[in-house]
Amino acid sequence: MSERDRLHLQEMIGAIDELAVQTAGGEQETWIEDRTRVAAASMYLIVLGEGAQNLSAEMKALAPDVPWANIAGLRHRLAHSYFRADRRLIWQAASGHAQALKSVLERLLRSLGPETF
């Protein structure tokens, strides 16, 4: 595990925080019609997937219940077929699944100990 893992975890947690902002106060049916919010959430999900793809195997092994491959797979779907992406799936990932992942990522980040400069 490395400082590179720390950077990926920090970016992933930041993306989840932004997803919370993008989905706050909205109902799914209204939210999925807001193209700007859907696009923003998609980008943050791409960041999340990029991090999941690039975390070390050792770091991922500390959280074997996390569907790392699925998170990375969603990133690929969004990045390469955005206009065909299911907005309901984006809503579910952004408002539910990503938020549930945050505590796991925070635990993994703490496992690295304090930052060294």
CSV table of C-alpha atoms in Angstrom, one decimal:
chain,number,residue,atom,x,y,z
A,1,MET,CA,0.0,0.0,0.0
A,2,SER,CA,1.3,3.4,-0.9
A,3,GLU,CA,0.8,7.1,-1.0
A,4,ARG,CA,-0.7,6.5,-4.4
A,5,ASP,CA,-3.5,4.5,-2.7
A,6,ARG,CA,-3.9,7.5,-0.3
A,7,LEU,CA,-4.4,9.8,-3.2
A,8,HIS,CA,-7.0,7.5,-4.9
A,9,LEU,CA,-8.9,7.1,-1.6
A,10,GLN,CA,-8.9,10.9,-1.0
A,11,GLU,CA,-10.2,11.5,-4.6
A,12,MET,CA,-12.8,8.8,-4.2
A,13,ILE,CA,-14.1,10.2,-0.9
A,14,GLY,CA,-14.2,13.7,-2.4
A,15,ALA,CA,-16.2,12.4,-5.4
A,16,ILE,CA,-18.7,10.8,-3.0
A,17,ASP,CA,-19.0,14.1,-1.1
A,18,GLU,CA,-19.8,15.8,-4.4
A,19,LEU,CA,-22.3,13.1,-5.4
A,20,ALA,CA,-24.1,13.9,-2.1
A,21,VAL,CA,-24.3,17.6,-3.2
A,22,GLN,CA,-25.6,16.7,-6.6
A,23,THR,CA,-28.3,14.4,-5.3
A,24,ALA,CA,-29.4,16.3,-2.3
A,25,GLY,CA,-32.9,17.5,-2.0
A,26,GLY,CA,-34.1,15.7,-5.1
A,27,GLU,CA,-36.5,13.0,-5.9
A,28,GLN,CA,-35.4,10.5,-8.5
A,29,GLU,CA,-38.0,11.3,-11.1
A,30,THR,CA,-37.2,15.0,-11.0
A,31,TRP,CA,-33.5,14.5,-10.7
A,32,ILE,CA,-33.1,12.3,-13.8
A,33,GLU,CA,-34.6,15.0,-16.0
A,34,ASP,CA,-31.9,17.5,-14.8
A,35,ARG,CA,-29.2,16.9,-17.4
A,36,THR,CA,-26.7,19.1,-15.7
A,37,ARG,CA,-26.9,17.2,-12.4
A,38,VAL,CA,-26.9,13.9,-14.2
A,39,ALA,CA,-23.8,14.9,-16.1
A,40,ALA,CA,-22.1,16.1,-12.9
A,41,ALA,CA,-22.9,12.9,-11.0
A,42,SER,CA,-21.7,10.8,-14.0
A,43,MET,CA,-18.3,12.6,-13.9
A,44,TYR,CA,-18.0,12.0,-10.1
A,45,LEU,CA,-18.9,8.3,-10.6
A,46,ILE,CA,-16.2,8.1,-13.3
A,47,VAL,CA,-13.7,9.5,-10.7
A,48,LEU,CA,-14.9,6.9,-8.2
A,49,GLY,CA,-14.5,4.1,-10.8
A,50,GLU,CA,-11.1,5.3,-11.8
A,51,GLY,CA,-10.0,5.2,-8.2
A,52,ALA,CA,-11.4,1.7,-7.7
A,53,GLN,CA,-9.6,0.5,-10.8
A,54,ASN,CA,-6.3,2.0,-9.7
A,55,LEU,CA,-6.2,1.0,-6.0
A,56,SER,CA,-3.6,-1.6,-5.2
A,57,ALA,CA,-4.6,-5.2,-4.9
A,58,GLU,CA,-3.4,-5.1,-1.3
A,59,MET,CA,-5.7,-2.2,-0.5
A,60,LYS,CA,-8.7,-3.8,-2.2
A,61,ALA,CA,-8.1,-7.0,-0.2
A,62,LEU,CA,-8.7,-5.0,3.0
A,63,ALA,CA,-12.3,-4.6,1.8
A,64,PRO,CA,-13.2,-7.8,0.0
A,65,ASP,CA,-17.0,-7.1,0.2
A,66,VAL,CA,-16.7,-4.0,-2.0
A,67,PRO,CA,-17.5,-4.8,-5.6
A,68,TRP,CA,-14.4,-3.1,-7.0
A,69,ALA,CA,-14.8,-4.6,-10.5
A,70,ASN,CA,-18.4,-3.4,-10.7
A,71,ILE,CA,-17.4,0.1,-9.6
A,72,ALA,CA,-14.7,0.2,-12.3
A,73,GLY,CA,-17.2,-1.3,-14.8
A,74,LEU,CA,-19.7,1.5,-14.2
A,75,ARG,CA,-16.9,4.0,-14.9
A,76,HIS,CA,-16.3,2.3,-18.2
A,77,ARG,CA,-19.9,2.3,-19.2
A,78,LEU,CA,-20.3,6.0,-18.3
A,79,ALA,CA,-17.1,7.1,-19.9
A,80,HIS,CA,-17.7,5.3,-23.2
A,81,SER,CA,-21.4,5.3,-23.7
A,82,TYR,CA,-22.7,8.3,-21.8
A,83,PHE,CA,-25.7,9.0,-23.9
A,84,ARG,CA,-26.9,5.5,-23.5
A,85,ALA,CA,-26.4,5.5,-19.8
A,86,ASP,CA,-29.5,4.7,-17.7
A,87,ARG,CA,-30.2,7.8,-15.6
A,88,ARG,CA,-32.0,5.7,-13.0
A,89,LEU,CA,-28.8,3.6,-12.6
A,90,ILE,CA,-26.8,6.8,-12.2
A,91,TRP,CA,-29.2,8.0,-9.5
A,92,GLN,CA,-29.0,4.7,-7.6
A,93,ALA,CA,-25.2,4.6,-7.8
A,94,ALA,CA,-24.9,8.3,-6.8
A,95,SER,CA,-27.5,8.6,-4.1
A,96,GLY,CA,-27.2,5.1,-2.6
A,97,HIS,CA,-24.3,2.9,-3.4
A,98,ALA,CA,-21.6,5.5,-3.4
A,99,GLN,CA,-22.8,7.0,-0.1
A,100,ALA,CA,-22.7,3.5,1.5
A,101,LEU,CA,-19.1,3.1,0.2
A,102,LYS,CA,-17.8,6.2,1.9
A,103,SER,CA,-17.4,4.7,5.4
A,104,VAL,CA,-15.4,1.8,3.9
A,105,LEU,CA,-13.1,4.2,2.0
A,106,GLU,CA,-12.6,6.3,5.1
A,107,ARG,CA,-11.6,3.2,7.1
A,108,LEU,CA,-9.1,2.2,4.4
A,109,LEU,CA,-7.7,5.7,4.4
A,110,ARG,CA,-7.2,5.6,8.2
A,111,SER,CA,-5.5,2.3,7.8
A,112,LEU,CA,-2.7,4.1,6.0
A,113,GLY,CA,-1.8,6.2,9.0
A,114,PRO,CA,-1.0,9.9,9.0
A,115,GLU,CA,0.1,11.6,5.8
A,116,THR,CA,3.8,12.0,5.3
A,117,PHE,CA,5.2,14.9,3.4
